[in-house]
Amino acid sequence: KQEVTQIPAALSVPEGENLVLNCSFTDSAIYNLQWFRQDPGKGLTSLLLIQSSQREQTSGRLNASLDKSSGRSTLYIAASQPGDSATYLCAVGVGAGTALIFGKGTTLSVSS
Amino acid sequence: GAVVSQHPSWVICKSGTSVKIECRSLDFQATTMFWYRQFPKQSLMLMATSNEGSKATYEQGVEKDKFLINHASLTLSTLTVTSAHPEDSSFYICSVSGRAGYNEQFFGPGTRLTVL
């Protein structure tokens, strides 16, 4: 059974710091991995999607890497801003058209 | 990406009543939609897979007679919580899968259900 774990559960950093969020999964046979942002009481915003054949994806200040063999993904946020404060969720897909399996998320707080 | 809406965004109801939640794919024809539930401080848990024109597939532990799913068109899926109880209070979110072969999921804004 696929399980997704995110470490740390919470993180507080001062504005401008670069940071890394970690995600691990137990079964390396994934189809893809997706990172989301969730603001309190809101839905999910897709940040980055990495296909199983890819090693990384970048969007602006965000960079996500994928190491399937070790069952790990990282989300790198450069020059953090207070507006980055949110919960970041990692989720894996096990096949085309299938639902996602989520980690519990990392709640990030960036202070000005 | 696909744009997904949900209605209502929040609802408060009395115990024993039924509540219907709509999930619409506004710019994409979705043969499959997913319904998730999120309890406070917890992650999203899949409840069921909604298939257009056929019966939904429910995850283990989810009562299909309590959580009725209807996917009557390629743009609309509904989740009806029947005889709601306080323990059903949660955040319900739907998603659709976007580009064929990519399995990129796009989520609705969610519906906050509070059962008194």
CSV table of C-alpha atoms in Angstrom, one decimal:
chain,number,residue,atom,x,y,z
A,1,LYS,CA,0.0,0.0,0.0
A,2,GLN,CA,1.4,3.3,-1.0
A,3,GLU,CA,2.1,5.8,1.8
A,4,VAL,CA,3.3,9.4,1.5
A,5,THR,CA,5.1,11.1,4.3
A,6,GLN,CA,6.1,14.8,4.5
A,7,ILE,CA,8.7,16.2,6.8
A,8,PRO,CA,8.7,18.6,8.6
A,9,ALA,CA,5.1,18.9,9.6
A,10,ALA,CA,5.6,22.6,10.3
A,11,LEU,CA,8.3,25.1,9.4
A,12,SER,CA,8.8,28.8,10.4
A,13,VAL,CA,11.4,30.9,8.5
A,14,PRO,CA,12.2,34.6,8.2
A,15,GLU,CA,11.5,36.2,4.9
A,16,GLY,CA,14.2,35.8,2.2
A,17,GLU,CA,15.3,32.4,3.3
A,18,ASN,CA,15.6,29.5,0.9
A,19,LEU,CA,13.9,26.3,2.1
A,20,VAL,CA,13.3,22.7,1.3
A,21,LEU,CA,10.2,20.6,1.9
A,22,ASN,CA,10.6,16.9,1.9
A,23,CYS,CA,8.2,14.2,0.6
A,24,SER,CA,8.8,10.4,0.7
A,25,PHE,CA,6.7,7.5,-0.7
A,26,THR,CA,6.9,3.8,0.1
A,27,ASP,CA,6.4,2.4,-3.4
A,28,SER,CA,8.6,3.6,-6.1
A,29,ALA,CA,6.2,2.5,-8.9
A,30,ILE,CA,4.5,5.8,-9.3
A,31,TYR,CA,3.0,7.4,-12.4
A,32,ASN,CA,3.6,11.0,-11.3
A,33,LEU,CA,4.0,13.3,-8.3
A,34,GLN,CA,2.2,16.6,-7.8
A,35,TRP,CA,2.9,19.4,-5.3
A,36,PHE,CA,0.0,21.6,-4.1
A,37,ARG,CA,-0.5,24.6,-2.0
A,38,GLN,CA,-3.5,24.9,0.3
A,39,ASP,CA,-4.4,28.1,2.1
A,40,PRO,CA,-6.6,27.8,5.3
A,41,GLY,CA,-10.1,26.8,4.5
A,42,LYS,CA,-9.4,26.7,0.8
A,43,GLY,CA,-9.0,24.2,-2.0
A,44,LEU,CA,-5.8,23.1,-3.6
A,45,THR,CA,-3.7,25.0,-6.1
A,46,SER,CA,-1.4,22.8,-8.2
A,47,LEU,CA,2.2,24.0,-8.1
A,48,LEU,CA,4.2,21.5,-10.0
A,49,LEU,CA,3.7,18.1,-11.7
A,50,ILE,CA,6.5,15.7,-12.2
A,51,GLN,CA,6.0,12.7,-14.5
A,52,SER,CA,7.7,9.5,-13.4
A,53,SER,CA,10.3,9.9,-16.2
A,54,GLN,CA,11.3,13.3,-15.1
A,55,ARG,CA,13.8,14.4,-12.5
A,56,GLU,CA,12.7,17.9,-11.8
A,57,GLN,CA,10.3,20.7,-12.7
A,58,THR,CA,10.6,24.5,-12.1
A,59,SER,CA,8.1,27.3,-11.9
A,60,GLY,CA,9.4,30.7,-10.8
A,61,ARG,CA,10.9,30.4,-7.4
A,62,LEU,CA,9.8,26.8,-7.0
A,63,ASN,CA,11.7,23.8,-8.0
A,64,ALA,CA,10.6,20.2,-7.4
A,65,SER,CA,12.8,17.2,-7.8
A,66,LEU,CA,12.0,13.5,-8.0
A,67,ASP,CA,14.1,10.5,-7.2
A,68,LYS,CA,11.9,7.5,-7.8
A,69,SER,CA,14.4,4.9,-6.9
A,70,SER,CA,14.8,6.3,-3.4
A,71,GLY,CA,11.1,7.2,-3.1
A,72,ARG,CA,11.8,10.9,-2.5
A,73,SER,CA,10.8,14.3,-3.8
A,74,THR,CA,11.8,17.8,-2.6
A,75,LEU,CA,10.2,21.1,-3.1
A,76,TYR,CA,12.7,24.0,-3.0
A,77,ILE,CA,11.4,27.5,-2.4
A,78,ALA,CA,13.8,30.3,-3.1
A,79,ALA,CA,13.8,33.7,-1.4
A,80,SER,CA,10.7,32.9,0.6
A,81,GLN,CA,8.0,35.6,1.1
A,82,PRO,CA,5.2,36.1,3.6
A,83,GLY,CA,2.8,35.3,0.8
A,84,ASP,CA,4.3,31.8,0.6
A,85,SER,CA,2.8,31.0,4.0
A,86,ALA,CA,0.4,28.0,3.5
A,87,THR,CA,0.3,24.3,3.7
A,88,TYR,CA,2.2,22.4,1.0
A,89,LEU,CA,0.9,19.0,0.1
A,90,CYS,CA,2.7,16.3,-1.8
A,91,ALA,CA,0.7,13.6,-3.7
A,92,VAL,CA,1.5,10.7,-5.8
A,93,GLY,CA,-0.5,9.2,-8.7
A,94,VAL,CA,-0.1,5.5,-9.4
A,95,GLY,CA,-1.6,5.4,-12.8
A,96,ALA,CA,-3.3,7.4,-15.6
A,97,GLY,CA,-6.7,8.6,-14.5
A,98,THR,CA,-6.3,7.5,-10.9
A,99,ALA,CA,-6.8,9.4,-7.7
A,100,LEU,CA,-3.9,10.8,-5.8
A,101,ILE,CA,-2.5,9.7,-2.5
A,102,PHE,CA,-1.6,12.6,-0.2
A,103,GLY,CA,0.9,13.3,2.5
A,104,LYS,CA,-0.3,15.2,5.6
A,105,GLY,CA,1.5,18.4,4.4
A,106,THR,CA,4.0,20.8,5.7
A,107,THR,CA,2.6,24.1,7.1
A,108,LEU,CA,5.0,26.9,6.2
A,109,SER,CA,5.0,30.2,8.0
A,110,VAL,CA,7.2,33.0,6.6
A,111,SER,CA,7.7,36.0,8.8
A,112,SER,CA,8.4,39.5,7.5
B,1,GLY,CA,-5.4,23.6,-16.5
B,2,ALA,CA,-9.0,22.6,-15.8
B,3,VAL,CA,-11.2,24.9,-13.9
B,4,VAL,CA,-13.4,23.2,-11.2
B,5,SER,CA,-16.1,24.8,-9.2
B,6,GLN,CA,-18.0,23.6,-6.2
B,7,HIS,CA,-21.3,24.6,-4.7
B,8,PRO,CA,-22.0,25.5,-2.0
B,9,SER,CA,-18.8,26.7,-0.6
B,10,TRP,CA,-20.1,26.1,2.9
B,11,VAL,CA,-23.3,24.7,4.4
B,12,ILE,CA,-24.6,24.2,7.9
B,13,CYS,CA,-27.4,21.7,8.5
B,14,LYS,CA,-29.2,19.9,11.3
B,15,SER,CA,-28.5,16.3,12.1
B,16,GLY,CA,-30.6,13.9,10.1
B,17,THR,CA,-31.0,16.1,7.0
B,18,SER,CA,-29.4,15.5,3.6
B,19,VAL,CA,-27.0,17.8,1.9
B,20,LYS,CA,-26.1,17.9,-1.8
B,21,ILE,CA,-22.7,19.2,-3.0
B,22,GLU,CA,-22.1,19.9,-6.7
B,23,CYS,CA,-18.8,19.7,-8.5
B,24,ARG,CA,-18.5,21.2,-12.0
B,25,SER,CA,-15.8,21.0,-14.5
B,26,LEU,CA,-16.1,24.4,-16.3
B,27,ASP,CA,-13.8,24.0,-19.2
B,28,PHE,CA,-13.1,20.3,-19.5
B,29,GLN,CA,-15.2,17.2,-20.1
B,30,ALA,CA,-14.4,14.9,-17.3
B,31,THR,CA,-15.3,11.3,-17.5
B,32,THR,CA,-13.9,10.8,-14.1
B,33,MET,CA,-14.1,13.0,-11.0
B,34,PHE,CA,-12.8,12.2,-7.5
B,35,TRP,CA,-14.3,13.1,-4.2
B,36,TYR,CA,-12.0,13.6,-1.2
B,37,ARG,CA,-12.7,14.4,2.4
B,38,GLN,CA,-10.4,16.4,4.7
B,39,PHE,CA,-10.7,16.5,8.5
B,40,PRO,CA,-9.0,19.3,10.5
B,41,LYS,CA,-5.2,19.1,10.5
B,42,GLN,CA,-5.4,15.9,8.3
B,43,SER,CA,-4.6,15.3,4.7
B,44,LEU,CA,-7.1,14.6,1.9
B,45,MET,CA,-8.5,11.1,1.9
B,46,LEU,CA,-10.2,9.7,-1.2
B,47,MET,CA,-13.8,8.8,-0.7
B,48,ALA,CA,-14.9,7.7,-4.1
B,49,THR,CA,-14.3,7.8,-7.8
B,50,SER,CA,-17.1,9.2,-9.8
B,51,ASN,CA,-17.5,7.8,-13.3
B,52,GLU,CA,-19.8,9.5,-15.9
B,53,GLY,CA,-22.7,7.3,-16.8
B,54,SER,CA,-21.9,4.5,-14.3
B,55,LYS,CA,-21.8,3.7,-10.6
B,56,ALA,CA,-19.2,5.3,-8.4
B,57,THR,CA,-16.4,3.3,-6.9
B,58,TYR,CA,-16.1,3.8,-3.2
B,59,GLU,CA,-13.1,3.4,-1.0
B,60,GLN,CA,-13.0,0.9,1.8
B,61,GLY,CA,-14.9,2.2,4.8
B,62,VAL,CA,-17.0,4.7,2.9
B,63,GLU,CA,-20.7,3.9,3.1
B,64,LYS,CA,-22.1,4.1,-0.4
B,65,ASP,CA,-25.7,4.4,0.9
B,66,LYS,CA,-24.7,7.4,3.0
B,67,PHE,CA,-22.6,9.2,0.4
B,68,LEU,CA,-24.6,9.1,-2.8
B,69,ILE,CA,-22.7,10.1,-5.9
B,70,ASN,CA,-24.2,10.9,-9.3
B,71,HIS,CA,-22.2,11.7,-12.3
B,72,ALA,CA,-24.9,12.4,-14.9
B,73,SER,CA,-22.9,14.5,-17.3
B,74,LEU,CA,-19.3,15.1,-18.4
B,75,THR,CA,-19.2,18.3,-16.4
B,76,LEU,CA,-21.2,17.6,-13.3
B,77,SER,CA,-20.8,15.3,-10.4
B,78,THR,CA,-22.9,15.5,-7.2
B,79,LEU,CA,-22.2,14.1,-3.7
B,80,THR,CA,-25.2,13.8,-1.4
B,81,VAL,CA,-24.6,13.2,2.3
B,82,THR,CA,-27.7,11.5,3.5
B,83,SER,CA,-28.9,11.7,7.1
B,84,ALA,CA,-26.0,13.8,8.0
B,85,HIS,CA,-24.5,13.5,11.5
B,86,PRO,CA,-22.0,15.7,13.4
B,87,GLU,CA,-19.2,13.2,12.6
B,88,ASP,CA,-19.8,13.9,8.9
B,89,SER,CA,-18.7,17.5,9.4
B,90,SER,CA,-15.7,18.0,7.2
B,91,PHE,CA,-14.2,19.7,4.2
B,92,TYR,CA,-15.3,17.9,0.9
B,93,ILE,CA,-13.2,18.5,-2.2
B,94,CYS,CA,-13.6,17.2,-5.7
B,95,SER,CA,-11.0,17.0,-8.5
B,96,VAL,CA,-10.8,16.2,-12.1
B,97,SER,CA,-8.0,14.8,-14.1
B,98,GLY,CA,-6.7,17.1,-16.8
B,99,ARG,CA,-4.7,16.3,-19.9
B,100,ALA,CA,-5.0,12.7,-21.0
B,101,GLY,CA,-2.0,10.7,-20.1
B,102,TYR,CA,-0.7,13.2,-17.5
B,103,ASN,CA,-3.0,12.5,-14.6
B,104,GLU,CA,-2.6,16.1,-13.5
B,105,GLN,CA,-5.4,16.7,-11.0
B,106,PHE,CA,-7.2,20.0,-10.6
B,107,PHE,CA,-9.2,20.6,-7.5
B,108,GLY,CA,-12.4,22.6,-6.7
B,109,PRO,CA,-12.4,25.1,-3.9
B,110,GLY,CA,-14.0,22.7,-1.5
B,111,THR,CA,-17.2,22.7,0.5
B,112,ARG,CA,-17.2,23.1,4.3
B,113,LEU,CA,-20.0,21.0,5.8
B,114,THR,CA,-21.0,21.6,9.4
B,115,VAL,CA,-23.7,19.3,10.9
B,116,LEU,CA,-25.2,20.5,14.1
